[in-house]
Amino acid sequence: MKHQAARFTRIFSFLGLPAIQSALDPAGQQAKQIDNLLILFFYVTLVVYLIVLLFLSIAIFRGRYRKPQDFPAPDLTPNPAQERKMQRVVVGAVGLTVVILFALLVKDSFTERSIYSLPDPKPVDIQITGHQWWWEVKYLIGGPSGIVTTANEIHVPVGKAVRFQLRSTDVIHSFWAPNFHGKKDLIPGDPTTVWFKADKTGMFRGQCAEYCGHQHAHMRFVIIAESKDHFEQWLNDQRKSSIQPVTQSQKHGQQVFLSSPCVVCHAIQGTNARATLGPDLTHLASRQMIAAGTIPNTRGHLGGWILDPQGIKPGVLMPQNVLSPQDLNDLLDYLQSLK
Ligand code: CUA
């Protein structure tokens, strides 16, 4: 099974598709079981398909090379022995089909039961809230003062069960990180949970898997699976208040932020910006991507995003901002200092 999955992964990379977002390259037990199920289904249906093709070909080629005189006038009186034989073949084929389908059904329900059972009584709790069109990520560990809020980038420790508490505040979204688990819908007013355990370190991609409006395709997230020490270090850094501006331009940039419409939607811990409509920006500069995985978190992209988010992601709730070149430059200096 293992080398077959690896072969699929190679095909994927040959086609230019990243295995960092692939159900065929599992990085956790749940995805592994889903992968095994998929490979089982694939080979069983392949064998059935080949058998059907074989009989079809025999029928075609037998008829093809017969001459008209090979076909005697049809004998319409039923031959009881022949009839019984045909009946046995049909009943046998139907019975075999039912047995195969039933076996696949049983395997499927065992897999489902097993991937939704939680063996770890003390998992890492992460609350995921789906918004149009980004992911709010809240770490519910270490008591009320230890809560960390971030966006679109989910760090998890390797070898430790993580329980995602999924909810939505607007429309139905679906949380899907194929290297770890199957899809799970986020339904407004009906919180649910899903869990997995990362078995290897690495960066993996996931995305919304339920159509949720104009920018559904640009509602991605990243999962960074890292060692327990790295994870603890990252979490402690995220718990800190935002870095205070040092240079003149950073100080001015902070003033630009706090006196602009930015504060209507965003929070930066350690300042007066406390809104929760948009992503928390306290440690914005520590994230790799912005706009829910749409563009890399570089100075140029960030500037373009602030000035014209509608041009990058039409329909997004963030409005356009008119800033003087000096204000924009200083704002970027400040935002890029928020490690
Ligand atoms: Cu959220 Cu599609």
Coordinates of C-alpha atoms and ligand atoms in Angstrom, one line a residue:
M1 CA 0.0 0.0 0.0
K2 CA 2.8 2.3 1.0
H3 CA 4.7 2.2 -2.3
Q4 CA 1.4 2.5 -4.3
A5 CA 0.6 5.8 -2.4
A6 CA 4.2 6.9 -3.2
R7 CA 3.6 6.1 -6.9
F8 CA 0.4 8.2 -6.9
T9 CA 2.4 11.0 -5.3
R10 CA 5.0 10.8 -8.0
I11 CA 2.3 11.0 -10.7
F12 CA 0.9 14.1 -8.9
S13 CA 4.3 15.9 -8.8
F14 CA 4.8 14.9 -12.5
L15 CA 1.6 16.6 -13.3
G16 CA 2.8 19.6 -11.3
L17 CA 0.2 19.1 -8.6
P18 CA 1.5 19.6 -5.0
A19 CA 1.5 16.6 -2.8
I20 CA 1.3 19.0 0.1
Q21 CA -2.4 19.0 -0.6
S22 CA -3.1 15.4 -1.5
A23 CA -5.3 12.7 0.0
L24 CA -2.8 10.2 -1.6
D25 CA 0.2 11.3 0.5
P26 CA -1.1 10.8 4.1
A27 CA 0.7 12.5 7.0
G28 CA -1.6 11.2 9.7
Q29 CA -3.5 8.0 10.7
Q30 CA -6.9 9.1 9.5
A31 CA -5.8 10.1 6.1
K32 CA -3.8 6.8 5.9
Q33 CA -7.0 4.8 6.5
I34 CA -8.9 6.9 3.9
D35 CA -6.0 6.3 1.5
N36 CA -6.1 2.5 2.1
L37 CA -9.9 2.5 1.5
L38 CA -9.4 4.5 -1.7
I39 CA -6.7 2.1 -3.0
L40 CA -8.9 -1.0 -2.1
F41 CA -11.9 0.5 -4.0
F42 CA -9.6 1.4 -6.9
Y43 CA -8.2 -2.1 -7.3
V44 CA -11.5 -3.9 -6.8
T45 CA -13.4 -1.8 -9.3
L46 CA -10.4 -2.0 -11.7
V47 CA -10.6 -5.9 -11.6
V48 CA -14.4 -5.8 -12.1
Y49 CA -13.9 -3.3 -15.0
L50 CA -11.3 -5.5 -16.7
I51 CA -13.5 -8.7 -16.4
V52 CA -16.5 -6.8 -17.9
L53 CA -14.2 -5.6 -20.8
L54 CA -12.9 -9.1 -21.3
F55 CA -16.4 -10.6 -21.7
L56 CA -17.4 -7.7 -23.9
S57 CA -14.4 -8.2 -26.2
I58 CA -15.0 -11.9 -26.5
A59 CA -18.6 -11.3 -27.5
I60 CA -17.5 -8.6 -30.1
F61 CA -14.7 -10.7 -31.6
R62 CA -16.7 -13.9 -31.7
G63 CA -19.4 -12.3 -33.8
R64 CA -17.0 -10.4 -36.0
Y65 CA -15.3 -13.4 -37.6
R66 CA -18.4 -15.5 -38.2
K67 CA -19.8 -15.8 -41.7
P68 CA -23.5 -15.5 -42.3
Q69 CA -23.8 -19.2 -43.0
D70 CA -22.4 -19.8 -39.5
F71 CA -25.7 -18.5 -38.1
P72 CA -28.4 -21.2 -38.4
A73 CA -32.1 -20.2 -38.3
P74 CA -32.8 -19.3 -34.6
D75 CA -34.3 -22.2 -32.6
L76 CA -37.1 -20.6 -30.6
T77 CA -38.0 -23.7 -28.5
P78 CA -36.4 -23.2 -25.1
N79 CA -33.7 -25.7 -24.2
P80 CA -34.3 -26.3 -20.4
A81 CA -30.7 -27.3 -19.8
Q82 CA -29.3 -24.2 -21.5
E83 CA -31.9 -22.0 -19.7
R84 CA -30.8 -23.4 -16.3
K85 CA -27.2 -22.8 -17.1
M86 CA -27.8 -19.2 -18.1
Q87 CA -30.0 -18.7 -15.0
R88 CA -27.1 -19.9 -12.8
V89 CA -24.6 -17.6 -14.4
V90 CA -26.9 -14.5 -14.0
V91 CA -27.8 -15.3 -10.4
G92 CA -24.1 -16.1 -9.6
A93 CA -23.0 -12.7 -11.1
V94 CA -25.7 -10.8 -9.3
G95 CA -24.8 -12.6 -6.0
L96 CA -21.1 -11.9 -6.5
T97 CA -21.8 -8.2 -7.2
V98 CA -23.9 -7.9 -4.0
V99 CA -21.1 -9.6 -1.9
I100 CA -18.4 -7.3 -3.3
L101 CA -20.5 -4.2 -2.7
F102 CA -21.4 -5.4 0.8
A103 CA -17.8 -6.1 1.6
L104 CA -16.8 -2.5 0.5
L105 CA -19.7 -1.1 2.5
V106 CA -18.5 -2.9 5.7
K107 CA -14.9 -1.8 5.1
D108 CA -16.2 1.8 4.6
S109 CA -18.2 2.0 7.8
F110 CA -15.4 0.4 9.8
T111 CA -13.0 3.1 8.4
E112 CA -15.5 5.9 9.2
R113 CA -16.0 4.6 12.8
S114 CA -12.3 4.4 13.3
I115 CA -11.3 7.8 11.9
Y116 CA -13.9 9.6 14.1
S117 CA -13.0 7.9 17.4
L118 CA -10.7 10.0 19.6
P119 CA -8.2 7.8 21.5
D120 CA -6.5 10.8 23.2
P121 CA -8.4 12.2 26.2
K122 CA -6.3 15.4 26.3
P123 CA -5.9 16.7 22.8
V124 CA -4.7 20.2 21.8
D125 CA -7.9 22.2 21.3
I126 CA -8.1 24.5 18.4
Q127 CA -11.3 26.4 17.5
I128 CA -11.7 27.1 13.7
T129 CA -14.2 29.6 12.6
G130 CA -15.1 29.9 8.9
H131 CA -15.7 33.4 7.5
Q132 CA -16.2 34.6 4.0
W133 CA -13.4 34.1 3.0
W134 CA -10.8 33.3 5.6
W135 CA -10.2 31.0 8.6
E136 CA -10.1 32.3 12.2
V137 CA -7.8 30.0 14.3
K138 CA -8.0 30.1 18.1
Y139 CA -5.8 28.0 20.4
L140 CA -7.9 27.1 23.5
I141 CA -5.0 25.9 25.7
G142 CA -3.3 27.3 28.7
G143 CA -6.4 29.0 30.3
P144 CA -8.2 32.2 29.3
S145 CA -4.9 34.2 29.4
G146 CA -3.2 31.7 27.1
I147 CA -5.7 31.9 24.3
V148 CA -4.1 32.8 20.9
T149 CA -5.9 34.1 17.9
T150 CA -4.4 33.9 14.4
A151 CA -5.6 33.4 10.9
N152 CA -5.2 30.9 8.0
E153 CA -2.1 29.4 9.4
I154 CA -2.4 26.4 11.8
H155 CA 0.5 25.1 13.7
V156 CA 0.2 21.7 15.2
P157 CA 2.6 19.5 17.2
V158 CA 3.6 16.2 15.7
G159 CA 2.6 13.1 17.5
K160 CA -0.1 14.8 19.6
A161 CA -3.8 14.6 18.9
V162 CA -5.4 17.9 17.9
R163 CA -9.1 18.5 18.2
F164 CA -10.6 21.1 15.9
Q165 CA -13.8 22.7 17.1
L166 CA -15.4 23.8 13.9
R167 CA -18.0 26.6 13.5
S168 CA -19.2 29.2 11.1
T169 CA -20.7 32.6 11.6
D170 CA -22.0 33.2 8.1
V171 CA -22.6 30.4 5.5
I172 CA -21.6 26.7 5.3
H173 CA -17.9 26.2 4.8
S174 CA -15.9 22.9 4.8
F175 CA -12.6 22.3 6.5
W176 CA -10.5 20.0 4.4
A177 CA -6.8 19.2 5.0
P178 CA -6.5 16.1 2.7
N179 CA -3.1 15.0 4.0
F180 CA -4.7 14.5 7.5
H181 CA -8.4 13.8 7.2
G182 CA -11.5 14.0 5.1
K183 CA -13.8 17.0 4.8
K184 CA -16.0 18.3 7.6
D185 CA -18.7 20.9 7.1
L186 CA -18.9 24.0 9.3
I187 CA -22.6 24.7 9.6
P188 CA -23.7 28.0 11.2
G189 CA -25.4 27.4 14.6
D190 CA -24.2 23.7 14.7
P191 CA -20.6 23.5 16.0
T192 CA -18.9 20.2 15.4
T193 CA -15.4 18.6 15.9
V194 CA -12.9 16.8 13.9
W195 CA -9.5 15.6 15.1
F196 CA -6.2 14.3 13.7
K197 CA -2.7 13.6 14.7
A198 CA 0.2 14.6 12.5
D199 CA 2.8 11.8 12.1
K200 CA 5.4 13.8 10.3
T201 CA 6.7 17.4 10.2
G202 CA 6.1 19.6 7.2
M203 CA 3.9 22.2 5.6
F204 CA 0.6 21.1 4.2
R205 CA -2.2 22.9 2.5
G206 CA -5.9 22.7 3.0
Q207 CA -8.9 24.6 1.7
C208 CA -12.6 25.2 2.0
A209 CA -14.4 22.4 0.3
E210 CA -17.9 23.7 0.3
Y211 CA -19.0 26.4 -2.1
C212 CA -19.4 29.5 0.0
G213 CA -19.6 32.5 -2.4
H214 CA -17.6 34.5 -4.8
Q215 CA -14.1 33.8 -3.3
H216 CA -14.6 30.2 -2.2
A217 CA -11.6 29.1 -4.2
H218 CA -9.4 31.6 -2.4
M219 CA -10.2 30.3 1.1
R220 CA -7.1 28.3 1.8
F221 CA -5.1 27.6 4.9
V222 CA -1.7 26.1 5.8
I223 CA -1.0 23.5 8.4
I224 CA 2.5 23.5 9.8
A225 CA 3.2 20.3 11.6
E226 CA 6.3 20.8 13.8
S227 CA 8.1 19.2 16.8
K228 CA 6.6 19.7 20.2
D229 CA 9.4 22.1 21.2
H230 CA 9.0 24.3 18.1
F231 CA 5.2 24.3 18.6
E232 CA 5.5 25.4 22.2
Q233 CA 8.0 28.1 21.2
W234 CA 5.7 29.3 18.4
L235 CA 2.7 29.3 20.8
N236 CA 4.6 31.3 23.4
D237 CA 5.6 33.9 20.8
Q238 CA 2.0 34.2 19.6
R239 CA 0.8 34.8 23.2
K240 CA 3.0 37.9 23.5
S241 CA 1.5 41.3 22.9
S242 CA 2.4 43.0 19.6
I243 CA 5.9 44.4 19.2
Q244 CA 6.0 48.1 20.0
P245 CA 7.1 50.4 17.1
V246 CA 10.8 51.5 17.4
T247 CA 11.7 53.6 14.4
Q248 CA 10.0 56.9 13.5
S249 CA 8.3 55.4 10.4
Q250 CA 7.0 52.4 12.4
K251 CA 5.6 54.8 15.0
H252 CA 3.9 56.9 12.4
G253 CA 2.7 53.7 10.7
Q254 CA 1.0 52.6 13.9
Q255 CA -0.7 56.0 14.1
V256 CA -1.9 55.5 10.5
F257 CA -3.3 52.1 11.4
L258 CA -5.1 53.3 14.5
S259 CA -6.6 56.4 12.8
S260 CA -7.8 54.6 9.7
P261 CA -10.8 52.3 8.9
C262 CA -8.4 49.3 9.6
V263 CA -9.5 49.4 13.3
V264 CA -13.1 48.8 12.4
C265 CA -12.3 45.1 11.5
H266 CA -8.8 44.2 12.8
A267 CA -7.2 43.7 16.2
I268 CA -3.5 44.2 17.2
Q269 CA -3.0 43.1 20.8
G270 CA -1.3 45.8 22.8
T271 CA -3.0 48.7 21.0
N272 CA -6.5 50.0 21.0
A273 CA -7.4 48.0 17.8
R274 CA -9.7 45.2 19.2
A275 CA -12.2 44.5 16.4
T276 CA -12.8 40.9 15.4
L277 CA -14.5 41.1 12.0
G278 CA -11.3 40.5 10.1
P279 CA -8.1 38.5 10.9
D280 CA -6.1 39.3 14.1
L281 CA -2.9 41.1 12.9
T282 CA -0.9 41.0 16.2
H283 CA 1.7 38.7 14.6
L284 CA 0.9 39.3 11.0
A285 CA 4.6 39.3 9.9
S286 CA 5.1 35.8 11.2
R287 CA 2.6 34.4 8.7
Q288 CA 3.7 33.2 5.2
M289 CA 0.6 34.1 3.2
I290 CA -2.1 36.7 3.4
A291 CA -5.7 36.9 2.1
A292 CA -6.3 33.3 3.1
G293 CA -3.5 31.8 1.1
T294 CA -4.1 34.0 -2.0
I295 CA -0.8 36.0 -2.1
P296 CA 2.5 35.7 -0.3
N297 CA 3.2 37.9 2.7
T298 CA 5.7 40.2 1.1
R299 CA 5.9 44.0 1.3
G300 CA 4.7 44.5 -2.3
H301 CA 1.8 42.1 -2.0
L302 CA 0.8 43.5 1.4
G303 CA 0.8 47.0 0.0
G304 CA -1.3 46.0 -3.0
W305 CA -3.7 44.2 -0.8
I306 CA -4.2 47.2 1.5
L307 CA -4.7 49.6 -1.4
D308 CA -6.9 47.4 -3.6
P309 CA -8.1 44.2 -2.0
Q310 CA -11.1 44.2 -4.4
G311 CA -8.6 44.0 -7.3
I312 CA -7.0 40.9 -5.9
K313 CA -10.0 39.1 -4.4
P314 CA -13.2 40.6 -5.9
G315 CA -16.1 40.6 -3.4
V316 CA -13.9 40.4 -0.3
L317 CA -15.3 42.3 2.6
M318 CA -12.2 44.4 3.0
P319 CA -12.7 47.9 1.4
Q320 CA -10.2 49.8 -0.7
N321 CA -8.0 52.2 1.2
V322 CA -6.7 55.5 0.0
L323 CA -3.3 56.3 1.5
S324 CA -0.6 58.8 0.7
P325 CA 2.7 57.1 -0.4
Q326 CA 4.3 58.2 2.8
D327 CA 1.5 56.8 5.0
L328 CA 1.5 53.5 3.1
N329 CA 5.2 53.2 3.4
D330 CA 5.2 53.8 7.1
L331 CA 2.1 51.5 7.6
L332 CA 4.0 48.7 5.8
D333 CA 7.1 49.4 8.0
Y334 CA 4.9 48.9 11.0
L335 CA 2.9 45.9 9.8
Q336 CA 6.1 44.1 8.7
S337 CA 7.6 44.6 12.2
L338 CA 4.7 42.6 13.8
K339 CA 6.7 39.3 14.0
Ligands
CUA1 CU1 -15.7 28.8 2.6 CU2 -15.9 27.7 0.5

